[in-house]
Short mmCIF file of C-alpha atoms in Angstrom, two decimals:
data_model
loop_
_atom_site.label_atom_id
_atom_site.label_comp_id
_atom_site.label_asym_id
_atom_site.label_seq_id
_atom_site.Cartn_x
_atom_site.Cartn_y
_atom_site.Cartn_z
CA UNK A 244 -69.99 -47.17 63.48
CA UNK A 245 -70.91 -44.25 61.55
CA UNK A 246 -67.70 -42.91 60.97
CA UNK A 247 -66.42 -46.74 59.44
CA UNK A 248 -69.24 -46.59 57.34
CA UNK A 249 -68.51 -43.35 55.77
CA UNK A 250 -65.01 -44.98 54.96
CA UNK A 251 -66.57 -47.96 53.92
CA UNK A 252 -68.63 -46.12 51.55
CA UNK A 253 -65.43 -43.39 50.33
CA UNK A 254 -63.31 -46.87 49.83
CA UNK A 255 -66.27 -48.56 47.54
CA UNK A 256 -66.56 -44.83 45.80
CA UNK A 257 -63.19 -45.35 44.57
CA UNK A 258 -62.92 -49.12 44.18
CA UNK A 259 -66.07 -47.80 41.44
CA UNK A 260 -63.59 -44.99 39.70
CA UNK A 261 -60.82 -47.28 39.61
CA UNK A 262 -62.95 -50.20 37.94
CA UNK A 263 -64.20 -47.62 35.39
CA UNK A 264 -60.90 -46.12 34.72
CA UNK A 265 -59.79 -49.97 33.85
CA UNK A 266 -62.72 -50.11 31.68
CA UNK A 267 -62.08 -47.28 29.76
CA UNK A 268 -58.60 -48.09 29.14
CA UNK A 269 -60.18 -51.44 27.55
CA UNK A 270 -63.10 -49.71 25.62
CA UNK A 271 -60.34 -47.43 23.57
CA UNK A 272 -58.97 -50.33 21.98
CA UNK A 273 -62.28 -51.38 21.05
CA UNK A 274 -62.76 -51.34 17.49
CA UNK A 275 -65.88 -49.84 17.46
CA UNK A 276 -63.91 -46.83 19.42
CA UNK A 277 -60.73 -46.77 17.38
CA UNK A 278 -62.28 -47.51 14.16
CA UNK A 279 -59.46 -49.44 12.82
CA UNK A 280 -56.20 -46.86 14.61
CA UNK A 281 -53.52 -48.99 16.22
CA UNK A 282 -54.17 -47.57 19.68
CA UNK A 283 -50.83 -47.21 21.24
CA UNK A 284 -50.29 -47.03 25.06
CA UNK A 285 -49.44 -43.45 25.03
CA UNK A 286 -52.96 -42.37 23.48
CA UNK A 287 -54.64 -44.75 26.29
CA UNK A 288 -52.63 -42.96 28.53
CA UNK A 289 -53.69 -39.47 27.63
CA UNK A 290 -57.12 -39.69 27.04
CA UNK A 291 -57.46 -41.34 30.45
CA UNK A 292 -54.91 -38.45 31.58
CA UNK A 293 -57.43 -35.77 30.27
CA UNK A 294 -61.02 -37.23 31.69
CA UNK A 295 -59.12 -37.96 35.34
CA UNK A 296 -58.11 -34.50 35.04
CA UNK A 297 -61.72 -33.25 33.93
CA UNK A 298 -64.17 -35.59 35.81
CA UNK A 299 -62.82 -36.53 38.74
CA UNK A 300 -62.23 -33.19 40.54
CA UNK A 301 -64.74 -33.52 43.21
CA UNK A 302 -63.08 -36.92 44.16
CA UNK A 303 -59.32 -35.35 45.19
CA UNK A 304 -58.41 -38.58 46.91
CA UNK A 305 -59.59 -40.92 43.96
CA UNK A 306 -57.97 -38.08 41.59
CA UNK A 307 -54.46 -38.11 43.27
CA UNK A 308 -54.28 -41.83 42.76
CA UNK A 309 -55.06 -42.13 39.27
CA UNK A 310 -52.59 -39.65 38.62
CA UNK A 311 -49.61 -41.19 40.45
CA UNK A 312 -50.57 -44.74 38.39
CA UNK A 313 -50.17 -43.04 34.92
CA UNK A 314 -47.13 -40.91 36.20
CA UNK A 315 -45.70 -43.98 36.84
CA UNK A 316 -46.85 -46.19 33.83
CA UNK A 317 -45.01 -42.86 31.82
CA UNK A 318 -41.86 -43.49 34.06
CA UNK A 319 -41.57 -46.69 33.15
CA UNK A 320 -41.93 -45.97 29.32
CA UNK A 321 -39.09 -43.42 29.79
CA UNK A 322 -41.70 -40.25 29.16
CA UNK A 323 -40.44 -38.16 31.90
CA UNK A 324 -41.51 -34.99 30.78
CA UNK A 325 -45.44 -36.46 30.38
CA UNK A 326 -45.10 -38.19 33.82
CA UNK A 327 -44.14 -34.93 35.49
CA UNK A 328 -47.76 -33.13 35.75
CA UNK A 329 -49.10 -36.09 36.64
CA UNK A 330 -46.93 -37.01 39.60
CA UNK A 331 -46.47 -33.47 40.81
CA UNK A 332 -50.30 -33.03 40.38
CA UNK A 333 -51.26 -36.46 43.15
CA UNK A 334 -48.35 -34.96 45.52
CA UNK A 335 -50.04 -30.92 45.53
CA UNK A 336 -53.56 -33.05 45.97
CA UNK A 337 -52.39 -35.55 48.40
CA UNK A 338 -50.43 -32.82 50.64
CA UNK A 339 -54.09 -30.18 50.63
CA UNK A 340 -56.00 -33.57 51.31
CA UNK A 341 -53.37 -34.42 54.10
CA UNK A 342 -51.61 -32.05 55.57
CA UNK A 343 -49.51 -34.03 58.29
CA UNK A 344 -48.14 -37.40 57.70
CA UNK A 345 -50.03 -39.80 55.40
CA UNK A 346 -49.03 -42.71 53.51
CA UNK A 347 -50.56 -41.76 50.39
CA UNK A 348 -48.59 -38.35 50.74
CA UNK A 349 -45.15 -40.60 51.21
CA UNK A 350 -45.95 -42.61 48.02
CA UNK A 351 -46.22 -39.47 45.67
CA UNK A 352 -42.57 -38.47 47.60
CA UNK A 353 -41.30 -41.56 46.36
CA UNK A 354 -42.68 -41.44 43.23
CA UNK A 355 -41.08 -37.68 42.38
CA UNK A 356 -37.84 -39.27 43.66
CA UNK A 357 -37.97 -41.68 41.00
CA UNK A 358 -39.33 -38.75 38.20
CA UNK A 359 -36.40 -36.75 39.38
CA UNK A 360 -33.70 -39.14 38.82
CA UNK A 361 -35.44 -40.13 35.26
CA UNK A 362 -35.37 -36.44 35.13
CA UNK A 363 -31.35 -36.15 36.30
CA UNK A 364 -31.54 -34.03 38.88
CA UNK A 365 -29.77 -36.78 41.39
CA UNK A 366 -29.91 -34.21 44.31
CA UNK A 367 -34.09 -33.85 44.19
CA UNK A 368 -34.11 -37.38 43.98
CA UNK A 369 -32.64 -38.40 47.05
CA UNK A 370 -34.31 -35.40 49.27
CA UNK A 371 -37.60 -36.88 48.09
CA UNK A 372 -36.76 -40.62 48.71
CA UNK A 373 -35.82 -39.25 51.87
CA UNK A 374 -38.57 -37.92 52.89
CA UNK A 375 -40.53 -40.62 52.11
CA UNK A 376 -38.76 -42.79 54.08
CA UNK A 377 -38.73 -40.63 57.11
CA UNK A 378 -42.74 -40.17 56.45
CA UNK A 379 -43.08 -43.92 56.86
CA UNK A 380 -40.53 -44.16 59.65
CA UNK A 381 -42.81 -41.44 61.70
CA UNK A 382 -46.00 -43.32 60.43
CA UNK A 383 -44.41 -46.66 61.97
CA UNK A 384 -44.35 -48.03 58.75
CA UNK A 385 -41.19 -49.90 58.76
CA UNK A 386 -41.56 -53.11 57.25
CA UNK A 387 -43.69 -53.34 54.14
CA UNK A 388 -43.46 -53.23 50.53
CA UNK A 389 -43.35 -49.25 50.03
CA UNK A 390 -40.90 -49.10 52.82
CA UNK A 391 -38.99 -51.23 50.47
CA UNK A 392 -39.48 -49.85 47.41
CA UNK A 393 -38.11 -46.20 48.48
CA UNK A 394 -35.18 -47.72 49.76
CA UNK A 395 -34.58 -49.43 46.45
CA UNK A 396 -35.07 -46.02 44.64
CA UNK A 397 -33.02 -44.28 47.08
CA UNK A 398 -29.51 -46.77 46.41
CA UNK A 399 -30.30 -46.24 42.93
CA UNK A 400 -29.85 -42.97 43.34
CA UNK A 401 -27.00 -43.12 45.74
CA UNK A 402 -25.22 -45.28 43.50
CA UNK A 403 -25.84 -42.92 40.73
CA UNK A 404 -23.61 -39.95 42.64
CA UNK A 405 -21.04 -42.50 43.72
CA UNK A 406 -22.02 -42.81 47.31
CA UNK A 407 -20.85 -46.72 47.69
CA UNK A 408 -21.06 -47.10 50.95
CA UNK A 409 -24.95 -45.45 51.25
CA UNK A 410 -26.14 -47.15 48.38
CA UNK A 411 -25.12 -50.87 49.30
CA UNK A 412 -27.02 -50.20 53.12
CA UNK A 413 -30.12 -49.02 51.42
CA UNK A 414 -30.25 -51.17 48.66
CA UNK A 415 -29.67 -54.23 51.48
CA UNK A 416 -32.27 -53.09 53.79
CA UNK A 417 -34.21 -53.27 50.53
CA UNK A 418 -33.32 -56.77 49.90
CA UNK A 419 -34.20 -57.57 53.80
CA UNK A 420 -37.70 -56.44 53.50
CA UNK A 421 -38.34 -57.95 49.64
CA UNK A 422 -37.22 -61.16 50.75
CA UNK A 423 -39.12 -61.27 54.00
CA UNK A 424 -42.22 -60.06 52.15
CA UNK A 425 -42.49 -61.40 49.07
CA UNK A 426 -39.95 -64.92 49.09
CA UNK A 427 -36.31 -65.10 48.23
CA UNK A 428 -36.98 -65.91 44.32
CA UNK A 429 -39.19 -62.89 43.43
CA UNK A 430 -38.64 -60.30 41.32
CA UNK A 431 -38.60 -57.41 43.50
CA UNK A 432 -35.78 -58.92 45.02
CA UNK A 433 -34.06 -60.53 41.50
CA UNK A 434 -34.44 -55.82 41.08
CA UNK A 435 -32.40 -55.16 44.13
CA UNK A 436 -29.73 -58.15 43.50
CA UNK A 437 -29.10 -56.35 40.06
CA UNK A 438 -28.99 -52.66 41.65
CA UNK A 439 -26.30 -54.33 43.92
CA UNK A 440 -24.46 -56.26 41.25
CA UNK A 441 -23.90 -53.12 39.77
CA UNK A 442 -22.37 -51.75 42.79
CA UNK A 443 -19.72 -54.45 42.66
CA UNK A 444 -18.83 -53.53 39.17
CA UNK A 445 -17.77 -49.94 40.58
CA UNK A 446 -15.67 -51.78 42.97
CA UNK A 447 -14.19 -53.74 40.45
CA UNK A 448 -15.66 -57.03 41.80
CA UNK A 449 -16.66 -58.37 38.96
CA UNK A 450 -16.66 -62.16 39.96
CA UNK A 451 -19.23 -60.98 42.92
CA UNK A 452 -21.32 -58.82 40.00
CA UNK A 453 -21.19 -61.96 38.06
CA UNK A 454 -22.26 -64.39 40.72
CA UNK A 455 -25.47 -62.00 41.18
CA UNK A 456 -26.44 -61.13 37.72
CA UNK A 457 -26.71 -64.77 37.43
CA UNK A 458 -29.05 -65.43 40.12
CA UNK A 459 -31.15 -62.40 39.32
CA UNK A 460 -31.33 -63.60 36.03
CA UNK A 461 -32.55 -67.01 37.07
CA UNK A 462 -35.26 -65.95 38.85
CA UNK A 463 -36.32 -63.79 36.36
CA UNK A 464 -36.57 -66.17 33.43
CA UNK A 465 -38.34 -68.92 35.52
CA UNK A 466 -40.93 -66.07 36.70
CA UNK A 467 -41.60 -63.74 33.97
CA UNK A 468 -40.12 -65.51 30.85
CA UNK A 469 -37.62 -64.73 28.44
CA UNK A 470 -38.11 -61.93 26.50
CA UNK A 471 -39.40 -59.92 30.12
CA UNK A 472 -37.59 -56.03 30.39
CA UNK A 473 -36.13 -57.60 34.00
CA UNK A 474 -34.54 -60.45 32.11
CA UNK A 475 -33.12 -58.49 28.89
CA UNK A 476 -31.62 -55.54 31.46
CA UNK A 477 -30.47 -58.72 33.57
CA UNK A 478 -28.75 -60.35 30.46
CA UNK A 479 -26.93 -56.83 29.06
CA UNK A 480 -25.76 -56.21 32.51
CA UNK A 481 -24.27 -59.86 32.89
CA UNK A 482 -22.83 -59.13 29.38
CA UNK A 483 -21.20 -56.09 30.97
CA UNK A 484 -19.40 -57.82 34.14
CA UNK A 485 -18.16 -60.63 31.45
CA UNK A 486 -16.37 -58.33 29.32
CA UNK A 487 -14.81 -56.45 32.19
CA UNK A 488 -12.98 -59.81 33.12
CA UNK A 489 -12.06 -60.05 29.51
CA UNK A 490 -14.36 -62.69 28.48
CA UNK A 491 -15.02 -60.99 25.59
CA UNK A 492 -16.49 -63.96 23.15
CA UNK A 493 -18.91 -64.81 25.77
CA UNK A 494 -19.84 -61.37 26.09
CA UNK A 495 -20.46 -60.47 22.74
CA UNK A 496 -22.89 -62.19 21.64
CA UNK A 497 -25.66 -61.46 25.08
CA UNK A 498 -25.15 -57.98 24.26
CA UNK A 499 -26.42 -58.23 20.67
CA UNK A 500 -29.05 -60.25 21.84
CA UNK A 501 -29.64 -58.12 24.55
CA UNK A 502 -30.00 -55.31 22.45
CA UNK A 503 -32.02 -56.70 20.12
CA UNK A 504 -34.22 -57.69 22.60
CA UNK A 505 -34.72 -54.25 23.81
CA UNK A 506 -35.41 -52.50 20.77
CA UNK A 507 -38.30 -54.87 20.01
CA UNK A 508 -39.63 -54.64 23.35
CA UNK A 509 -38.85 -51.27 24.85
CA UNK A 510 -38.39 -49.70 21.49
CA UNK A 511 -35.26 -48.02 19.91
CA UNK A 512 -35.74 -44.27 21.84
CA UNK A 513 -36.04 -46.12 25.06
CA UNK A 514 -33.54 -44.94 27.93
CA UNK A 515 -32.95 -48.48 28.52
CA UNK A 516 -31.87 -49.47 24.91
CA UNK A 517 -29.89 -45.92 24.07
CA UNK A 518 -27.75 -47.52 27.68
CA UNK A 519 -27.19 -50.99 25.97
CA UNK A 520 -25.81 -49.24 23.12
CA UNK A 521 -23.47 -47.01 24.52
CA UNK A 522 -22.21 -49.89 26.46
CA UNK A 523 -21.91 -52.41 23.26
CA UNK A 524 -19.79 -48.95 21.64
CA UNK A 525 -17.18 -49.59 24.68
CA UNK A 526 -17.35 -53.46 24.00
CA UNK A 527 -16.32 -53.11 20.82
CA UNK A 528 -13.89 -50.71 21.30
CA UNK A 529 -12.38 -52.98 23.66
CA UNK A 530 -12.67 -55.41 21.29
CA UNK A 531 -10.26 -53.39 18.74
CA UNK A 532 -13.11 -52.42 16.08
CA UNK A 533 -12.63 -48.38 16.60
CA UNK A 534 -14.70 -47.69 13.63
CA UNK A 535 -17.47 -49.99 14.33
CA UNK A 536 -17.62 -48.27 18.42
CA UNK A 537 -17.43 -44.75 16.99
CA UNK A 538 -20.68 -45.31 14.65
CA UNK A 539 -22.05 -46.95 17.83
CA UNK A 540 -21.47 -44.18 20.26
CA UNK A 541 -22.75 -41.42 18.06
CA UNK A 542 -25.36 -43.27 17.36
CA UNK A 543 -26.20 -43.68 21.36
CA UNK A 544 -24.91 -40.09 21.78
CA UNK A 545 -27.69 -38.36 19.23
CA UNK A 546 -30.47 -40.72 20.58
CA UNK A 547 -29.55 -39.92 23.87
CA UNK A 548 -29.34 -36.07 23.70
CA UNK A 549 -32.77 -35.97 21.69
CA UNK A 550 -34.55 -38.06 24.27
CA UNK A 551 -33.23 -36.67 27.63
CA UNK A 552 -31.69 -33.14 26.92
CA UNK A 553 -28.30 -31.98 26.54
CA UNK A 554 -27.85 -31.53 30.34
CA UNK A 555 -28.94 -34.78 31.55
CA UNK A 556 -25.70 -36.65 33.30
CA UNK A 557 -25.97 -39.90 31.23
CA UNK A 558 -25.25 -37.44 28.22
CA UNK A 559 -22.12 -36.59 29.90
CA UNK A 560 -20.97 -40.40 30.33
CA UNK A 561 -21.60 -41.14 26.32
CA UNK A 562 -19.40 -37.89 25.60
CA UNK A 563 -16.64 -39.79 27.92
CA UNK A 564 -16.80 -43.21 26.31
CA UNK A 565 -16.50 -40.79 23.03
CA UNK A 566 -13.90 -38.87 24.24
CA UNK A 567 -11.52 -41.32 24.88
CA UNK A 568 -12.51 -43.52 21.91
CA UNK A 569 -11.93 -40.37 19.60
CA UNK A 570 -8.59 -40.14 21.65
CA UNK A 571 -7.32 -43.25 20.42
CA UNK A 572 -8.50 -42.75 16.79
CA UNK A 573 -6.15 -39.63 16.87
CA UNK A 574 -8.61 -36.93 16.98
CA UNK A 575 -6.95 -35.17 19.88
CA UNK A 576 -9.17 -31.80 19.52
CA UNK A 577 -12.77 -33.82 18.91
CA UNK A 578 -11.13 -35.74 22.49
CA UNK A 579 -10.94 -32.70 23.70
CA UNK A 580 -13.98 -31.32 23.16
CA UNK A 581 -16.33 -33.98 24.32
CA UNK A 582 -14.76 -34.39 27.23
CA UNK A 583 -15.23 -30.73 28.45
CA UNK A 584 -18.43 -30.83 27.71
CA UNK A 585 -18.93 -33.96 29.90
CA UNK A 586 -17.45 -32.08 33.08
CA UNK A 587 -19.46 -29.30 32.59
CA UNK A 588 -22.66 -31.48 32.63
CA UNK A 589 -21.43 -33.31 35.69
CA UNK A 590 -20.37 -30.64 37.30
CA UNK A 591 -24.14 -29.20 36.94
CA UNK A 592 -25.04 -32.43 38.28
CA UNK A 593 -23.47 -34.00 40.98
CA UNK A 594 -21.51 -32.97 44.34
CA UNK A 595 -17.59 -31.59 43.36
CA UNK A 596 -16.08 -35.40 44.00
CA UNK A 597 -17.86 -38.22 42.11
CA UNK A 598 -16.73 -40.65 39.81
CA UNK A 599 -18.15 -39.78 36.84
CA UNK A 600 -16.09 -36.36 36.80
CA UNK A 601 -12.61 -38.56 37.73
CA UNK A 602 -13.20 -40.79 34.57
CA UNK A 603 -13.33 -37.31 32.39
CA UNK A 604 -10.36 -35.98 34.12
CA UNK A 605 -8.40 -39.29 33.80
CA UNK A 606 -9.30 -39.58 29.95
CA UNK A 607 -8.51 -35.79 29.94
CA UNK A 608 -5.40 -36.15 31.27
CA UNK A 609 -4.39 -39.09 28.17
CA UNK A 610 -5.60 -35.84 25.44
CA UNK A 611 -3.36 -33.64 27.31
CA UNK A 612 -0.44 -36.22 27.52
CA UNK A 613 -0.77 -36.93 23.78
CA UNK A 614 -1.26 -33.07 22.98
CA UNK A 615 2.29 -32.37 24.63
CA UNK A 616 0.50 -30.08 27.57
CA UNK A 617 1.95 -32.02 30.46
CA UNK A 618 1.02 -29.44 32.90
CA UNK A 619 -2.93 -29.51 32.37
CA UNK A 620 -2.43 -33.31 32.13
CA UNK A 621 -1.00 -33.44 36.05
CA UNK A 622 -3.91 -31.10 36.68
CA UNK A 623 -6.42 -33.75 35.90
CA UNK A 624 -4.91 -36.50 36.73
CA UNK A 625 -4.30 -35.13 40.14
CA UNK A 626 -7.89 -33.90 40.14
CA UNK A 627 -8.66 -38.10 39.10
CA UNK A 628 -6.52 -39.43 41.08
CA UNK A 629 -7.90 -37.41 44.84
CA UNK A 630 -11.56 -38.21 43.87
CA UNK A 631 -10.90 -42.14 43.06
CA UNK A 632 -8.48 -42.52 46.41
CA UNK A 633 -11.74 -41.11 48.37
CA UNK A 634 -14.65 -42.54 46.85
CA UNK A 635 -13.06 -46.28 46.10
CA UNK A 636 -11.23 -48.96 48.02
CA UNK A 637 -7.24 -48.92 48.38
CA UNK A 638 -6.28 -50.90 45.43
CA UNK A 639 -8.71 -50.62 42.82
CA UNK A 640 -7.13 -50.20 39.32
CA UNK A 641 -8.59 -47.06 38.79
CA UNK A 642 -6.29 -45.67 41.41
CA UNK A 643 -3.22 -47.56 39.85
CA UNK A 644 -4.64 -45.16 36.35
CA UNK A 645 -4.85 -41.89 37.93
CA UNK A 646 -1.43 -42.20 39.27
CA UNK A 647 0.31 -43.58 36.48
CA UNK A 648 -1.00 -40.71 34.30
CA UNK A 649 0.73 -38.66 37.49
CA UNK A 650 3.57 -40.22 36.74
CA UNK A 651 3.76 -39.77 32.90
CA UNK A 652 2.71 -36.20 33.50
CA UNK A 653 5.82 -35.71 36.13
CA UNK A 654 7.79 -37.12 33.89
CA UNK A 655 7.63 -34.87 30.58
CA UNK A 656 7.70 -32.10 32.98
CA UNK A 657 11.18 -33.86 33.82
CA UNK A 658 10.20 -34.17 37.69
CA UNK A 659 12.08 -37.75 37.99
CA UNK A 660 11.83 -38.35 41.47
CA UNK A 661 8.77 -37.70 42.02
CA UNK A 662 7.37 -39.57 38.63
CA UNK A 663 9.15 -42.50 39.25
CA UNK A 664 7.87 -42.94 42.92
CA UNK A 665 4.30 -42.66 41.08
CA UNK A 666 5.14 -44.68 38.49
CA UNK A 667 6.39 -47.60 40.83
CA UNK A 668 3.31 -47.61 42.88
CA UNK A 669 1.17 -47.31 40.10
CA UNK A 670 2.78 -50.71 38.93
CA UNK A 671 2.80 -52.36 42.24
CA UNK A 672 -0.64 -51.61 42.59
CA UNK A 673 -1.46 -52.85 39.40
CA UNK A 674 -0.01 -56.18 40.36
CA UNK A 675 -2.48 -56.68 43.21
CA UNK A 676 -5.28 -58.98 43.50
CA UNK A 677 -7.73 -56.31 43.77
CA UNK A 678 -6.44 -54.75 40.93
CA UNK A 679 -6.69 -58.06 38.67
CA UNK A 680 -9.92 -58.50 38.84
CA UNK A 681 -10.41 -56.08 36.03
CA UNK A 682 -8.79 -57.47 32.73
CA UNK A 683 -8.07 -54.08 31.97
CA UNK A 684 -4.89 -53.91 34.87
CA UNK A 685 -2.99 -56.03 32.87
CA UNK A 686 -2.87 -53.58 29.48
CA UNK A 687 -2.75 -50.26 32.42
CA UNK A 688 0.26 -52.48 34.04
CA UNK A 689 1.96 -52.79 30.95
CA UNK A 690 2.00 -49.05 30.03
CA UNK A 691 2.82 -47.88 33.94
CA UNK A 692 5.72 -50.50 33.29
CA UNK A 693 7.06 -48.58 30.06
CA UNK A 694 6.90 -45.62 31.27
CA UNK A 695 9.00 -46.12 34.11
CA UNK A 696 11.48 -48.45 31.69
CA UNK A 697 12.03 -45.16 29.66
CA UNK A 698 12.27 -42.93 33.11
CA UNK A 699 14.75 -45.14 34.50
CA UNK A 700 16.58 -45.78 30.68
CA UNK A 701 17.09 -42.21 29.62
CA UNK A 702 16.15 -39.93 32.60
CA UNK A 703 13.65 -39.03 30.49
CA UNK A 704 10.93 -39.64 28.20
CA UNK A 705 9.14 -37.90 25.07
CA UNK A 706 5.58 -38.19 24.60
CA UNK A 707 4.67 -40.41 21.45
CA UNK A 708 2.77 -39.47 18.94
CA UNK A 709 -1.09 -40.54 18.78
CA UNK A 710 -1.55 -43.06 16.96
CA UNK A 711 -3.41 -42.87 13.41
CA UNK A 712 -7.06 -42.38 12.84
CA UNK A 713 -8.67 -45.58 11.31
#
């Protein structure tokens, strides 16, 4: 009896900090406190940061939970760098407070997972969703909300290196446990429907990605309204699957409302909207303005470098987009050069094979093609081609890609044979349902189809000049 009332009394202790902590978040944006100052959330976030820091350090417990909430409030306004002492600070707390297995202990795990990913550093990420989850597991915590939310962070970051097949189980357990917990039209699981979605886009289902998108974004604009962060992220990414099945004029215009959206809400330096704009530069460079994506993609490229660091890997997928868009305006050497600089990032990053480093390769292999080097161009398009025939299903057009830029490479090295067996799978594969669910197969089938025309016309085939800057 004694012992439960000690707990009873630690539990009302901090249900006392936490209800002044709210207060004091309030009484800043009092006037009489900011004295006519816009208080912004970052200054609420410090000061409360500071007197945590300074007056609760005979409450440890009370302490370490404060300072996982604002670690997490800075996640979520994509400050990294500020949520970093305060998430590190709960876990070195939590694990002196609790040396074995506690549940406070796996929260703070989960919640560096997440700061580590923010951070980049995918590898960090997952050992610390992992051993979250196998805290709960030992803790017989297997079915509640935290349980659920790890697994959700960990297929994010599974996803993120490429792991398909890891990401989808997690990111379904996920959905098991949202839906049993918190009802089939909630947002947790509208979250999870859209981290899947976007694993259907890497497979090139975009039909499936479509079909989800849409029912995440239902739920989310019946719950939360429409100008929620769920429901803009839900409407850019549907705007993404649309334009992949080249339905371009319906994609258009959610991504500049989208975008819009998300600097008003989230602000112009937010991870989030830097994304969207990166991937409105590849819609309209699909969407023949080269000019008008070029202006785009620096503009996403600076904002993006500034905010995260040079190293970070999302850095490294603007230079691609870049790359290849620069490749097509005729600046083979800027091409060049941006692309380089993505695999060095990636390679920094992320295990030898992943997809991110195939894409570079692939649009490096186009530069060297164009640039007359046909040996470095079979280099990475071999390199492309070994990395996309492990990590992706047999028939996806990125496949088909990699080995018709095998092909062309074979072929101005005046290999015949062998190019022309490339080439004809390439264009076989190309012609496959799995490949035609990406609108882009059709434009790839048409080049692979070319090529081999010249092959088979002339035994042989000169590269053709880039085409003009514009």
């Amino acid at each position: 009896i004694e012992r439960e009332r000690a707990v009873a009394e630690q539990e009302r202790q901090r249900s006392d900090e936490v209800a002044r902590f709210l207060a004091g978040l309030f009484k800043l944006s009092d006037p009489s406190e900011a004295r006519g100052r816009e208080i912004t959330a970052k200054e609420i976030l410090a000061n409360r940061a500071e007197r945590i820091e300074r007056e609760m350090a005979n409450q440890p417990q009370t302490q370490a939970t404060m300072m996982e909430t604002i670690g997490r409030v800075y996640l979520a306004l994509d400050q990294g760098e500020l949520a970093r002492p305060q998430i590190e600070g709960s876990l070195a707390r939590r694990r002196v407070l609790f040396p074995g297995d506690h549940l406070d202990v796996a929260s703070s795990l989960g919640a560096a997972g997440e700061l580590e990913l923010n951070a980049g550093r995918v590898e960090a990420a997952e050992q610390f969703h992992r051993s979250a989850l196998a805290m709960y597991e030992r803790l017989n915590q297997r079915d509640n909300i935290a349980v659920a939310e790890t697994l959700q962070g960990l297929g994010q970051v599974l996803k993120v290196k490429g792991d398909a097949r890891g990401a989808r189980e997690a990111l379904e357990r996920s959905l098991y446990l949202f839906t049993s917990l918190s009802g089939s039209d909630s947002t947790r699981v509208s979250s999870v429907l859209n981290e899947l979605a976007q694993l259907e886009s890497q497979q090139a289902r975009y039909a499936e990605a479509e079909r989800l998108y849409r029912r995440a974004l239902a739920i989310e604009e019946r719950i939360l309204g429409p100008d929620a962060p769920q429901v803009i992220y839900s409407q850019h990414n549907l705007a993404d699957t649309l334009k992949h099945q080249g339905k371009l004029e319906e994609a258009g215009p959610l991504y500049v409302q989208s975008i819009a959206q998300l600097k008003k809400v989230m602000g112009e330096k937010h991870g989030a909207t830097i994304d969207a704009l990166g991937n409105y530069g590849r819609y309209l460079q699909d969407s023949g303005d080269l000019a008008g994506a070029e202006r785009v993609m620096r503009e996403a490229l600076t904002l993006n470098r500034e905010m995260r660091g040079e190293s970070h890997f999302t850095v490294g997928y603007h230079l691609v987009n870049l790359g290849d868009l620069l490749r097509m305006r005729g600046d083979l050497a800027g091409a060049e050069q941006a692309l380089n600089q993505a695999l060095a990032i990636y390679g920094a990053t992320f295990p030898e094979e992943n997809l991110y480093s195939a894409s570079a390769h692939a649009k490096r292999a186009r530069v060297m093609i164009d640039s007359g080097r046909p040996r470095e161009a079979l280099a990475a398009a071999d390199r492309a081609l070994t990395i996309r025939e492990h990590e992706l299903q047999a028939g996806h057009m990125q496949i088909a890609e990699a080995r018709a830029l095998r092909g062309r490479s074979l072929t101005l090295l005046k290999q015949h044979d062998a190019a022309r067996e490339a080439l004809q799978r390439s264009v076989e594969e190309l012609s496959s349902g799995a490949a035609q669910a990406d609108w882009r197969a059709a434009r790839m089938r048409e080049e692979a189809t070319q090529w081999l025309a010249q092959l088979n016309g002339s035994g042989s085939a000169e590269p053709k000049p880039p085409p003009p800057a514009n």
